[in-house]
JSON list of C-alpha atoms in Angstrom, two decimals:
[
{"chain": "S", "resi": 1, "resn": "MET", "atom": "CA", "xyz": [-0.04, -0.06, 0.06]},
{"chain": "S", "resi": 2, "resn": "GLU", "atom": "CA", "xyz": [3.03, 2.28, -0.05]},
{"chain": "S", "resi": 3, "resn": "ASN", "atom": "CA", "xyz": [2.30, 3.47, -3.55]},
{"chain": "S", "resi": 4, "resn": "SER", "atom": "CA", "xyz": [-1.30, 3.97, -2.89]},
{"chain": "S", "resi": 5, "resn": "GLY", "atom": "CA", "xyz": [-0.33, 6.31, -0.16]},
{"chain": "S", "resi": 6, "resn": "ASN", "atom": "CA", "xyz": [1.84, 8.34, -2.46]},
{"chain": "S", "resi": 7, "resn": "LEU", "atom": "CA", "xyz": [-1.02, 8.49, -5.14]},
{"chain": "S", "resi": 8, "resn": "THR", "atom": "CA", "xyz": [-2.98, 10.65, -2.97]},
{"chain": "S", "resi": 9, "resn": "ALA", "atom": "CA", "xyz": [-0.30, 12.49, -0.95]},
{"chain": "S", "resi": 10, "resn": "GLU", "atom": "CA", "xyz": [-0.67, 16.34, -1.13]},
{"chain": "S", "resi": 11, "resn": "SER", "atom": "CA", "xyz": [-3.48, 15.93, -3.71]},
{"chain": "S", "resi": 12, "resn": "GLY", "atom": "CA", "xyz": [-6.55, 16.32, -2.01]},
{"chain": "S", "resi": 13, "resn": "LEU", "atom": "CA", "xyz": [-7.75, 12.85, -3.10]},
{"chain": "S", "resi": 14, "resn": "SER", "atom": "CA", "xyz": [-7.09, 11.22, 0.17]},
{"chain": "S", "resi": 15, "resn": "ASN", "atom": "CA", "xyz": [-9.40, 13.60, 1.99]},
{"chain": "S", "resi": 16, "resn": "TRP", "atom": "CA", "xyz": [-12.82, 12.26, 1.64]},
{"chain": "S", "resi": 17, "resn": "SER", "atom": "CA", "xyz": [-14.49, 15.77, 2.24]},
{"chain": "S", "resi": 18, "resn": "VAL", "atom": "CA", "xyz": [-12.67, 16.87, -0.84]},
{"chain": "S", "resi": 19, "resn": "ALA", "atom": "CA", "xyz": [-12.84, 13.42, -2.80]},
{"chain": "S", "resi": 20, "resn": "GLU", "atom": "CA", "xyz": [-16.67, 13.50, -2.76]},
{"chain": "S", "resi": 21, "resn": "ARG", "atom": "CA", "xyz": [-16.64, 17.01, -4.39]},
{"chain": "S", "resi": 22, "resn": "TYR", "atom": "CA", "xyz": [-15.36, 15.44, -7.85]},
{"chain": "S", "resi": 23, "resn": "THR", "atom": "CA", "xyz": [-17.93, 15.35, -10.58]},
{"chain": "S", "resi": 24, "resn": "PRO", "atom": "CA", "xyz": [-18.10, 12.11, -12.76]},
{"chain": "S", "resi": 25, "resn": "ALA", "atom": "CA", "xyz": [-16.46, 14.01, -15.59]},
{"chain": "S", "resi": 26, "resn": "ALA", "atom": "CA", "xyz": [-13.56, 14.93, -13.33]},
{"chain": "S", "resi": 27, "resn": "CYS", "atom": "CA", "xyz": [-13.35, 11.41, -12.08]},
{"chain": "S", "resi": 28, "resn": "ARG", "atom": "CA", "xyz": [-13.39, 9.96, -15.69]},
{"chain": "S", "resi": 29, "resn": "ALA", "atom": "CA", "xyz": [-10.57, 12.38, -16.60]},
{"chain": "S", "resi": 30, "resn": "LEU", "atom": "CA", "xyz": [-8.53, 10.97, -13.63]},
{"chain": "S", "resi": 31, "resn": "GLU", "atom": "CA", "xyz": [-9.37, 7.31, -14.58]},
{"chain": "S", "resi": 32, "resn": "TYR", "atom": "CA", "xyz": [-8.31, 7.86, -18.17]},
{"chain": "S", "resi": 33, "resn": "ALA", "atom": "CA", "xyz": [-5.08, 9.51, -16.81]},
{"chain": "S", "resi": 34, "resn": "LYS", "atom": "CA", "xyz": [-4.41, 6.37, -14.73]},
{"chain": "S", "resi": 35, "resn": "ARG", "atom": "CA", "xyz": [-5.11, 4.14, -17.54]},
{"chain": "S", "resi": 36, "resn": "GLU", "atom": "CA", "xyz": [-2.92, 6.28, -19.93]},
{"chain": "S", "resi": 37, "resn": "SER", "atom": "CA", "xyz": [0.05, 5.70, -17.65]},
{"chain": "S", "resi": 38, "resn": "LEU", "atom": "CA", "xyz": [-0.74, 2.01, -17.36]},
{"chain": "S", "resi": 39, "resn": "ARG", "atom": "CA", "xyz": [-0.83, 1.65, -21.16]},
{"chain": "S", "resi": 40, "resn": "ARG", "atom": "CA", "xyz": [2.60, 2.89, -21.65]},
{"chain": "S", "resi": 41, "resn": "GLY", "atom": "CA", "xyz": [4.07, 1.10, -18.57]},
{"chain": "S", "resi": 42, "resn": "ALA", "atom": "CA", "xyz": [4.83, 4.29, -16.63]},
{"chain": "S", "resi": 43, "resn": "SER", "atom": "CA", "xyz": [5.60, 4.19, -12.87]},
{"chain": "S", "resi": 44, "resn": "ALA", "atom": "CA", "xyz": [3.75, 7.81, -12.39]},
{"chain": "S", "resi": 45, "resn": "ILE", "atom": "CA", "xyz": [0.87, 9.64, -13.56]},
{"chain": "S", "resi": 46, "resn": "THR", "atom": "CA", "xyz": [2.04, 12.92, -15.01]},
{"chain": "S", "resi": 47, "resn": "VAL", "atom": "CA", "xyz": [0.42, 16.14, -16.03]},
{"chain": "S", "resi": 48, "resn": "ALA", "atom": "CA", "xyz": [0.66, 14.99, -19.69]},
{"chain": "S", "resi": 49, "resn": "ASP", "atom": "CA", "xyz": [-1.59, 12.00, -18.66]},
{"chain": "S", "resi": 50, "resn": "LEU", "atom": "CA", "xyz": [-4.02, 14.32, -16.89]},
{"chain": "S", "resi": 51, "resn": "LEU", "atom": "CA", "xyz": [-4.29, 16.53, -20.09]},
{"chain": "S", "resi": 52, "resn": "ALA", "atom": "CA", "xyz": [-4.85, 13.28, -22.15]},
{"chain": "S", "resi": 53, "resn": "GLY", "atom": "CA", "xyz": [-7.56, 12.22, -19.84]},
{"chain": "S", "resi": 54, "resn": "LEU", "atom": "CA", "xyz": [-9.40, 15.54, -20.06]},
{"chain": "S", "resi": 55, "resn": "GLY", "atom": "CA", "xyz": [-9.26, 15.36, -23.92]},
{"chain": "S", "resi": 56, "resn": "VAL", "atom": "CA", "xyz": [-11.23, 12.06, -24.13]},
{"chain": "S", "resi": 57, "resn": "ASP", "atom": "CA", "xyz": [-14.80, 13.18, -23.24]},
{"chain": "S", "resi": 58, "resn": "GLU", "atom": "CA", "xyz": [-16.66, 15.10, -25.97]},
{"chain": "S", "resi": 59, "resn": "ASP", "atom": "CA", "xyz": [-19.20, 16.79, -23.66]},
{"chain": "S", "resi": 60, "resn": "SER", "atom": "CA", "xyz": [-17.30, 18.02, -20.64]},
{"chain": "S", "resi": 61, "resn": "ARG", "atom": "CA", "xyz": [-16.61, 21.37, -19.20]},
{"chain": "S", "resi": 62, "resn": "ALA", "atom": "CA", "xyz": [-12.86, 21.03, -20.02]},
{"chain": "S", "resi": 63, "resn": "GLU", "atom": "CA", "xyz": [-13.71, 20.13, -23.57]},
{"chain": "S", "resi": 64, "resn": "ARG", "atom": "CA", "xyz": [-16.03, 23.00, -24.14]},
{"chain": "S", "resi": 65, "resn": "THR", "atom": "CA", "xyz": [-13.54, 25.35, -22.32]},
{"chain": "S", "resi": 66, "resn": "GLY", "atom": "CA", "xyz": [-10.53, 24.27, -24.36]},
{"chain": "S", "resi": 67, "resn": "SER", "atom": "CA", "xyz": [-11.51, 22.20, -27.34]},
{"chain": "S", "resi": 68, "resn": "LEU", "atom": "CA", "xyz": [-8.96, 19.62, -26.08]},
{"chain": "S", "resi": 69, "resn": "LYS", "atom": "CA", "xyz": [-10.55, 16.58, -28.12]},
{"chain": "S", "resi": 70, "resn": "ALA", "atom": "CA", "xyz": [-10.27, 18.38, -31.46]},
{"chain": "S", "resi": 71, "resn": "ASN", "atom": "CA", "xyz": [-6.53, 19.19, -30.58]},
{"chain": "S", "resi": 72, "resn": "ALA", "atom": "CA", "xyz": [-5.99, 15.77, -28.88]},
{"chain": "S", "resi": 73, "resn": "PHE", "atom": "CA", "xyz": [-3.40, 14.37, -31.19]},
{"chain": "S", "resi": 74, "resn": "TYR", "atom": "CA", "xyz": [-1.40, 17.69, -31.38]},
{"chain": "S", "resi": 75, "resn": "LEU", "atom": "CA", "xyz": [-1.51, 18.04, -27.66]},
{"chain": "S", "resi": 76, "resn": "ARG", "atom": "CA", "xyz": [-0.20, 14.36, -27.18]},
{"chain": "S", "resi": 77, "resn": "TRP", "atom": "CA", "xyz": [2.65, 15.13, -29.62]},
{"chain": "S", "resi": 78, "resn": "LEU", "atom": "CA", "xyz": [3.51, 18.28, -27.78]},
{"chain": "S", "resi": 79, "resn": "THR", "atom": "CA", "xyz": [3.64, 16.57, -24.48]},
{"chain": "S", "resi": 80, "resn": "GLY", "atom": "CA", "xyz": [5.63, 13.57, -25.68]},
{"chain": "S", "resi": 81, "resn": "LEU", "atom": "CA", "xyz": [2.81, 11.01, -25.41]},
{"chain": "S", "resi": 82, "resn": "PRO", "atom": "CA", "xyz": [2.47, 8.29, -28.09]},
{"chain": "S", "resi": 83, "resn": "ALA", "atom": "CA", "xyz": [-0.39, 8.35, -30.20]},
{"chain": "S", "resi": 84, "resn": "LEU", "atom": "CA", "xyz": [-3.46, 6.52, -28.89]},
{"chain": "S", "resi": 85, "resn": "PRO", "atom": "CA", "xyz": [-5.79, 4.82, -31.34]},
{"chain": "S", "resi": 86, "resn": "ALA", "atom": "CA", "xyz": [-9.34, 5.91, -31.03]},
{"chain": "S", "resi": 87, "resn": "ALA", "atom": "CA", "xyz": [-10.43, 2.34, -30.44]},
{"chain": "S", "resi": 88, "resn": "ALA", "atom": "CA", "xyz": [-8.23, 2.17, -27.32]},
{"chain": "S", "resi": 89, "resn": "ALA", "atom": "CA", "xyz": [-9.72, 5.30, -25.88]},
{"chain": "S", "resi": 90, "resn": "ASP", "atom": "CA", "xyz": [-13.22, 4.30, -26.58]},
{"chain": "S", "resi": 91, "resn": "SER", "atom": "CA", "xyz": [-12.76, 1.07, -24.76]},
{"chain": "S", "resi": 92, "resn": "ILE", "atom": "CA", "xyz": [-12.41, 2.79, -21.55]},
{"chain": "S", "resi": 93, "resn": "GLU", "atom": "CA", "xyz": [-15.67, 3.12, -19.69]},
{"chain": "S", "resi": 94, "resn": "LEU", "atom": "CA", "xyz": [-16.75, 3.96, -16.22]},
{"chain": "S", "resi": 95, "resn": "SER", "atom": "CA", "xyz": [-20.09, 2.76, -14.87]},
{"chain": "S", "resi": 96, "resn": "ILE", "atom": "CA", "xyz": [-22.35, 5.45, -13.27]},
{"chain": "S", "resi": 97, "resn": "GLU", "atom": "CA", "xyz": [-25.45, 3.85, -12.16]},
{"chain": "S", "resi": 98, "resn": "ASP", "atom": "CA", "xyz": [-26.91, 7.23, -10.82]},
{"chain": "S", "resi": 99, "resn": "PRO", "atom": "CA", "xyz": [-25.13, 10.17, -12.57]},
{"chain": "S", "resi": 100, "resn": "THR", "atom": "CA", "xyz": [-26.73, 12.50, -9.86]},
{"chain": "S", "resi": 101, "resn": "ASP", "atom": "CA", "xyz": [-24.93, 10.65, -6.98]},
{"chain": "S", "resi": 102, "resn": "PHE", "atom": "CA", "xyz": [-21.54, 12.40, -7.45]},
{"chain": "S", "resi": 103, "resn": "PRO", "atom": "CA", "xyz": [-20.17, 11.94, -3.79]},
{"chain": "S", "resi": 104, "resn": "ARG", "atom": "CA", "xyz": [-20.91, 8.10, -3.81]},
{"chain": "S", "resi": 105, "resn": "PHE", "atom": "CA", "xyz": [-19.37, 7.82, -7.44]},
{"chain": "S", "resi": 106, "resn": "ALA", "atom": "CA", "xyz": [-16.30, 9.89, -6.47]},
{"chain": "S", "resi": 107, "resn": "LYS", "atom": "CA", "xyz": [-15.71, 8.01, -3.11]},
{"chain": "S", "resi": 108, "resn": "ASP", "atom": "CA", "xyz": [-15.96, 4.66, -5.04]},
{"chain": "S", "resi": 109, "resn": "LEU", "atom": "CA", "xyz": [-13.57, 5.74, -7.62]},
{"chain": "S", "resi": 110, "resn": "ILE", "atom": "CA", "xyz": [-11.09, 7.11, -5.39]},
{"chain": "S", "resi": 111, "resn": "GLY", "atom": "CA", "xyz": [-11.43, 4.10, -3.14]},
{"chain": "S", "resi": 112, "resn": "GLU", "atom": "CA", "xyz": [-10.69, 1.84, -5.89]},
{"chain": "S", "resi": 113, "resn": "TRP", "atom": "CA", "xyz": [-7.38, 3.91, -6.53]},
{"chain": "S", "resi": 114, "resn": "LEU", "atom": "CA", "xyz": [-6.35, 3.62, -2.91]},
{"chain": "S", "resi": 115, "resn": "GLU", "atom": "CA", "xyz": [-6.88, -0.32, -3.10]},
{"chain": "S", "resi": 116, "resn": "GLN", "atom": "CA", "xyz": [-5.81, -1.25, -6.41]},
{"chain": "S", "resi": 117, "resn": "SER", "atom": "CA", "xyz": [-3.45, 1.37, -8.00]},
{"chain": "S", "resi": 118, "resn": "ARG", "atom": "CA", "xyz": [0.19, 0.62, -8.34]},
{"chain": "S", "resi": 119, "resn": "LEU", "atom": "CA", "xyz": [0.80, 4.24, -9.65]},
{"chain": "S", "resi": 120, "resn": "GLU", "atom": "CA", "xyz": [1.99, 7.42, -8.06]},
{"chain": "S", "resi": 121, "resn": "LEU", "atom": "CA", "xyz": [1.29, 10.95, -9.01]},
{"chain": "S", "resi": 122, "resn": "ASP", "atom": "CA", "xyz": [4.42, 12.81, -9.83]},
{"chain": "S", "resi": 123, "resn": "ASN", "atom": "CA", "xyz": [5.07, 16.31, -8.29]},
{"chain": "S", "resi": 124, "resn": "GLU", "atom": "CA", "xyz": [3.68, 18.18, -11.21]},
{"chain": "S", "resi": 125, "resn": "ALA", "atom": "CA", "xyz": [0.39, 16.21, -11.11]},
{"chain": "S", "resi": 126, "resn": "ARG", "atom": "CA", "xyz": [-0.01, 16.61, -7.48]},
{"chain": "S", "resi": 127, "resn": "ARG", "atom": "CA", "xyz": [0.37, 20.21, -7.89]},
{"chain": "S", "resi": 128, "resn": "ALA", "atom": "CA", "xyz": [-2.08, 20.37, -10.78]},
{"chain": "S", "resi": 129, "resn": "ILE", "atom": "CA", "xyz": [-4.79, 18.49, -8.77]},
{"chain": "S", "resi": 130, "resn": "GLY", "atom": "CA", "xyz": [-4.12, 20.73, -5.71]},
{"chain": "S", "resi": 131, "resn": "PHE", "atom": "CA", "xyz": [-4.57, 23.95, -7.86]},
{"chain": "S", "resi": 132, "resn": "ALA", "atom": "CA", "xyz": [-7.85, 22.26, -9.29]},
{"chain": "S", "resi": 133, "resn": "LEU", "atom": "CA", "xyz": [-9.33, 22.39, -5.75]},
{"chain": "S", "resi": 134, "resn": "ALA", "atom": "CA", "xyz": [-8.02, 25.90, -5.35]},
{"chain": "S", "resi": 135, "resn": "GLU", "atom": "CA", "xyz": [-9.83, 26.80, -8.61]},
{"chain": "S", "resi": 136, "resn": "ALA", "atom": "CA", "xyz": [-13.01, 25.43, -7.56]},
{"chain": "S", "resi": 137, "resn": "ASP", "atom": "CA", "xyz": [-12.82, 27.29, -4.28]},
{"chain": "S", "resi": 138, "resn": "ARG", "atom": "CA", "xyz": [-12.05, 30.38, -6.31]},
{"chain": "S", "resi": 139, "resn": "ASP", "atom": "CA", "xyz": [-15.25, 29.98, -8.20]},
{"chain": "S", "resi": 140, "resn": "ARG", "atom": "CA", "xyz": [-17.05, 29.26, -5.03]},
{"chain": "S", "resi": 141, "resn": "GLU", "atom": "CA", "xyz": [-18.19, 25.91, -6.47]},
{"chain": "S", "resi": 142, "resn": "TYR", "atom": "CA", "xyz": [-18.59, 22.89, -4.51]},
{"chain": "S", "resi": 143, "resn": "TRP", "atom": "CA", "xyz": [-18.07, 20.54, -7.33]},
{"chain": "S", "resi": 144, "resn": "ILE", "atom": "CA", "xyz": [-14.58, 20.08, -8.77]},
{"chain": "S", "resi": 145, "resn": "ASP", "atom": "CA", "xyz": [-15.28, 19.58, -12.46]},
{"chain": "S", "resi": 146, "resn": "SER", "atom": "CA", "xyz": [-12.95, 18.79, -15.36]},
{"chain": "S", "resi": 147, "resn": "ASP", "atom": "CA", "xyz": [-12.36, 22.58, -16.22]},
{"chain": "S", "resi": 148, "resn": "HIS", "atom": "CA", "xyz": [-10.98, 23.13, -12.79]},
{"chain": "S", "resi": 149, "resn": "LEU", "atom": "CA", "xyz": [-8.44, 20.32, -13.38]},
{"chain": "S", "resi": 150, "resn": "LEU", "atom": "CA", "xyz": [-7.63, 22.01, -16.75]},
{"chain": "S", "resi": 151, "resn": "ARG", "atom": "CA", "xyz": [-7.17, 25.28, -14.93]},
{"chain": "S", "resi": 152, "resn": "GLY", "atom": "CA", "xyz": [-5.01, 23.50, -12.42]},
{"chain": "S", "resi": 153, "resn": "ILE", "atom": "CA", "xyz": [-2.58, 22.39, -14.99]},
{"chain": "S", "resi": 154, "resn": "LEU", "atom": "CA", "xyz": [-2.47, 26.04, -16.23]},
{"chain": "S", "resi": 155, "resn": "ARG", "atom": "CA", "xyz": [-1.64, 27.37, -12.73]},
{"chain": "S", "resi": 156, "resn": "PHE", "atom": "CA", "xyz": [2.13, 26.72, -13.02]},
{"chain": "S", "resi": 157, "resn": "PRO", "atom": "CA", "xyz": [4.73, 26.07, -15.71]},
{"chain": "S", "resi": 158, "resn": "ASN", "atom": "CA", "xyz": [4.84, 22.54, -16.75]},
{"chain": "S", "resi": 159, "resn": "ARG", "atom": "CA", "xyz": [4.95, 20.33, -19.98]},
{"chain": "S", "resi": 160, "resn": "ALA", "atom": "CA", "xyz": [1.19, 20.23, -20.24]},
{"chain": "S", "resi": 161, "resn": "HIS", "atom": "CA", "xyz": [0.78, 23.91, -19.51]},
{"chain": "S", "resi": 162, "resn": "PHE", "atom": "CA", "xyz": [3.12, 24.67, -22.46]},
{"chain": "S", "resi": 163, "resn": "ALA", "atom": "CA", "xyz": [1.11, 22.40, -24.79]},
{"chain": "S", "resi": 164, "resn": "ILE", "atom": "CA", "xyz": [-2.10, 24.17, -23.89]},
{"chain": "S", "resi": 165, "resn": "LEU", "atom": "CA", "xyz": [-0.66, 27.55, -24.51]},
{"chain": "S", "resi": 166, "resn": "LYS", "atom": "CA", "xyz": [0.06, 26.39, -27.98]},
{"chain": "S", "resi": 167, "resn": "ILE", "atom": "CA", "xyz": [-3.70, 26.19, -28.80]},
{"chain": "S", "resi": 168, "resn": "GLU", "atom": "CA", "xyz": [-4.02, 29.50, -27.38]},
{"chain": "S", "resi": 169, "resn": "ILE", "atom": "CA", "xyz": [-5.58, 28.80, -24.16]},
{"chain": "S", "resi": 170, "resn": "ASN", "atom": "CA", "xyz": [-4.48, 30.54, -21.08]},
{"chain": "S", "resi": 171, "resn": "LEU", "atom": "CA", "xyz": [-5.57, 30.62, -17.38]},
{"chain": "S", "resi": 172, "resn": "ALA", "atom": "CA", "xyz": [-7.54, 33.85, -17.96]},
{"chain": "S", "resi": 173, "resn": "SER", "atom": "CA", "xyz": [-9.35, 32.65, -20.98]},
{"chain": "S", "resi": 174, "resn": "ALA", "atom": "CA", "xyz": [-10.03, 29.48, -19.47]},
{"chain": "S", "resi": 175, "resn": "ARG", "atom": "CA", "xyz": [-11.68, 30.96, -16.31]},
{"chain": "S", "resi": 176, "resn": "ALA", "atom": "CA", "xyz": [-13.76, 33.12, -18.59]},
{"chain": "S", "resi": 177, "resn": "ALA", "atom": "CA", "xyz": [-14.81, 30.10, -20.70]},
{"chain": "S", "resi": 178, "resn": "SER", "atom": "CA", "xyz": [-15.65, 28.49, -17.36]},
{"chain": "S", "resi": 179, "resn": "ARG", "atom": "CA", "xyz": [-17.92, 31.19, -16.08]},
{"chain": "S", "resi": 180, "resn": "ASN", "atom": "CA", "xyz": [-19.62, 31.28, -19.59]},
{"chain": "S", "resi": 181, "resn": "ASP", "atom": "CA", "xyz": [-20.10, 27.44, -19.56]},
{"chain": "S", "resi": 182, "resn": "ARG", "atom": "CA", "xyz": [-21.71, 27.46, -16.11]},
{"chain": "S", "resi": 183, "resn": "ARG", "atom": "CA", "xyz": [-24.23, 29.96, -17.34]},
{"chain": "S", "resi": 184, "resn": "ALA", "atom": "CA", "xyz": [-25.09, 27.99, -20.20]},
{"chain": "S", "resi": 185, "resn": "PHE", "atom": "CA", "xyz": [-24.86, 24.56, -18.39]},
{"chain": "S", "resi": 186, "resn": "PRO", "atom": "CA", "xyz": [-25.68, 25.16, -14.69]},
{"chain": "S", "resi": 187, "resn": "PRO", "atom": "CA", "xyz": [-24.04, 22.60, -12.42]},
{"chain": "S", "resi": 188, "resn": "HIS", "atom": "CA", "xyz": [-26.01, 20.30, -10.23]},
{"chain": "S", "resi": 189, "resn": "GLN", "atom": "CA", "xyz": [-27.47, 21.73, -7.02]},
{"chain": "S", "resi": 190, "resn": "THR", "atom": "CA", "xyz": [-24.78, 22.04, -4.31]},
{"chain": "S", "resi": 191, "resn": "PRO", "atom": "CA", "xyz": [-25.59, 20.22, -1.02]},
{"chain": "S", "resi": 192, "resn": "SER", "atom": "CA", "xyz": [-25.81, 22.94, 1.41]},
{"chain": "S", "resi": 193, "resn": "ILE", "atom": "CA", "xyz": [-24.96, 20.94, 4.43]},
{"chain": "S", "resi": 194, "resn": "LYS", "atom": "CA", "xyz": [-21.91, 19.36, 2.77]},
{"chain": "S", "resi": 195, "resn": "VAL", "atom": "CA", "xyz": [-20.68, 22.84, 1.89]},
{"chain": "S", "resi": 196, "resn": "VAL", "atom": "CA", "xyz": [-21.11, 24.21, 5.60]},
{"chain": "S", "resi": 197, "resn": "LYS", "atom": "CA", "xyz": [-19.31, 21.09, 6.84]},
{"chain": "S", "resi": 198, "resn": "TYR", "atom": "CA", "xyz": [-16.48, 21.57, 4.38]},
{"chain": "S", "resi": 199, "resn": "LEU", "atom": "CA", "xyz": [-16.07, 25.26, 5.18]},
{"chain": "S", "resi": 200, "resn": "VAL", "atom": "CA", "xyz": [-16.07, 24.64, 8.82]},
{"chain": "S", "resi": 201, "resn": "ARG", "atom": "CA", "xyz": [-13.28, 21.97, 8.42]},
{"chain": "S", "resi": 202, "resn": "LYS", "atom": "CA", "xyz": [-11.35, 24.25, 6.12]},
{"chain": "S", "resi": 203, "resn": "HIS", "atom": "CA", "xyz": [-11.50, 27.25, 8.29]},
{"chain": "S", "resi": 204, "resn": "LEU", "atom": "CA", "xyz": [-10.75, 25.35, 11.47]},
{"chain": "S", "resi": 205, "resn": "ALA", "atom": "CA", "xyz": [-7.48, 23.88, 9.78]},
{"chain": "S", "resi": 206, "resn": "LEU", "atom": "CA", "xyz": [-6.60, 27.38, 8.68]},
{"chain": "S", "resi": 207, "resn": "TRP", "atom": "CA", "xyz": [-7.27, 29.55, 11.78]},
{"chain": "S", "resi": 208, "resn": "VAL", "atom": "CA", "xyz": [-6.92, 27.15, 14.90]},
{"chain": "S", "resi": 209, "resn": "PRO", "atom": "CA", "xyz": [-3.14, 26.40, 14.61]},
{"chain": "S", "resi": 210, "resn": "PRO", "atom": "CA", "xyz": [-1.99, 30.02, 14.29]},
{"chain": "S", "resi": 211, "resn": "ILE", "atom": "CA", "xyz": [-4.44, 30.94, 17.18]},
{"chain": "S", "resi": 212, "resn": "LEU", "atom": "CA", "xyz": [-3.04, 28.52, 19.37]},
{"chain": "S", "resi": 213, "resn": "GLY", "atom": "CA", "xyz": [0.41, 29.43, 18.55]},
{"chain": "S", "resi": 214, "resn": "LEU", "atom": "CA", "xyz": [-0.26, 33.08, 19.33]},
{"chain": "S", "resi": 215, "resn": "ALA", "atom": "CA", "xyz": [-1.95, 32.22, 22.57]},
{"chain": "S", "resi": 216, "resn": "CYS", "atom": "CA", "xyz": [1.09, 30.01, 23.69]},
{"chain": "S", "resi": 217, "resn": "TYR", "atom": "CA", "xyz": [3.27, 32.95, 22.66]},
{"chain": "S", "resi": 218, "resn": "LEU", "atom": "CA", "xyz": [1.34, 35.52, 24.65]},
{"chain": "S", "resi": 219, "resn": "TYR", "atom": "CA", "xyz": [1.30, 33.35, 27.70]},
{"chain": "S", "resi": 220, "resn": "ILE", "atom": "CA", "xyz": [5.16, 32.76, 27.58]},
{"chain": "S", "resi": 221, "resn": "LEU", "atom": "CA", "xyz": [5.60, 36.49, 27.07]},
{"chain": "S", "resi": 222, "resn": "MET", "atom": "CA", "xyz": [3.45, 37.26, 30.11]},
{"chain": "S", "resi": 223, "resn": "GLN", "atom": "CA", "xyz": [5.33, 34.70, 32.25]},
{"chain": "S", "resi": 224, "resn": "GLY", "atom": "CA", "xyz": [8.55, 36.27, 30.94]},
{"chain": "S", "resi": 225, "resn": "VAL", "atom": "CA", "xyz": [7.67, 39.73, 32.41]},
{"chain": "S", "resi": 226, "resn": "GLY", "atom": "CA", "xyz": [6.37, 38.27, 35.60]},
{"chain": "S", "resi": 227, "resn": "LEU", "atom": "CA", "xyz": [2.79, 38.36, 34.87]},
{"chain": "S", "resi": 228, "resn": "THR", "atom": "CA", "xyz": [0.21, 35.33, 35.09]},
{"chain": "S", "resi": 229, "resn": "ALA", "atom": "CA", "xyz": [-2.21, 34.08, 32.63]},
{"chain": "S", "resi": 230, "resn": "SER", "atom": "CA", "xyz": [-5.04, 33.79, 35.13]},
{"chain": "S", "resi": 231, "resn": "PRO", "atom": "CA", "xyz": [-5.63, 34.61, 38.81]},
{"chain": "S", "resi": 232, "resn": "LEU", "atom": "CA", "xyz": [-5.55, 31.08, 39.98]},
{"chain": "S", "resi": 233, "resn": "ALA", "atom": "CA", "xyz": [-1.90, 30.94, 38.94]},
{"chain": "S", "resi": 234, "resn": "ARG", "atom": "CA", "xyz": [-1.02, 33.66, 41.53]}
]
C-alpha cells in the first residue's frame, strides 16, 4: 500500500471531504489518466496524462472550455505521449448507475485507486490537482469539475501547460470560458449541508493552529515579564 499512499499525498484525493466533490467528468478524466500511464508502462501519472484524460470526453466542461478533443493528437505530440488509437480510448468506460450521486461515485472511484492502483502521482500532477481544488474554491463551487483540472494545469509552468498555451488557451481565457459554460450549463445543485461542513473544516484547519500558537506565545511572554495568565496561577 506504499504506492497507494503516494498516489494521494498532497493532492486532496485522500481527504474524503474533498474527494466527494469530484464530478463524474472529473473522475473519468482521472481514470483515463491512470489508464494512460498503465498503457505505456509508466511508474507515475504525469500532467501529460491528466491532459490526455481531459481530452477524451466530448461533452465536458474541459472540452467546451479548451476544445481539447479536437486538438488531442497535437497535444499528445507536444507533451511527448505516444499516439493513442481511437479504439483504445473508446474502450475505456466508467459505470455510473446514478449520475446525480456524485459523492458516492467519487468516493467509490478514489477508493478503488487506494485499493488497487500501483501508480503514483508525480510532483507536477499533485500540484495540478491541488490547484484544481483552489480553482473550484475560487469559483465558490462545491463541485470540482474537469475545467478545474484544466485550470489547475495552467496554474504553473509544466509540460502540459506549454502544450495548452500552444492552442491559445491560457488561465485567464479558461476562467472566462468556465464562467460562460456554467451560465449555459448550470451545475447540479450544491448540497448546502456538505458545503457548510467543508467550510467549517477548512477554516478550523486554517485558523486554529495560528491562534493556538499566538496564545502560547502571549502566555510565555506574560510569564517572562512576571505576569500570570489567570488569577488562579498567582
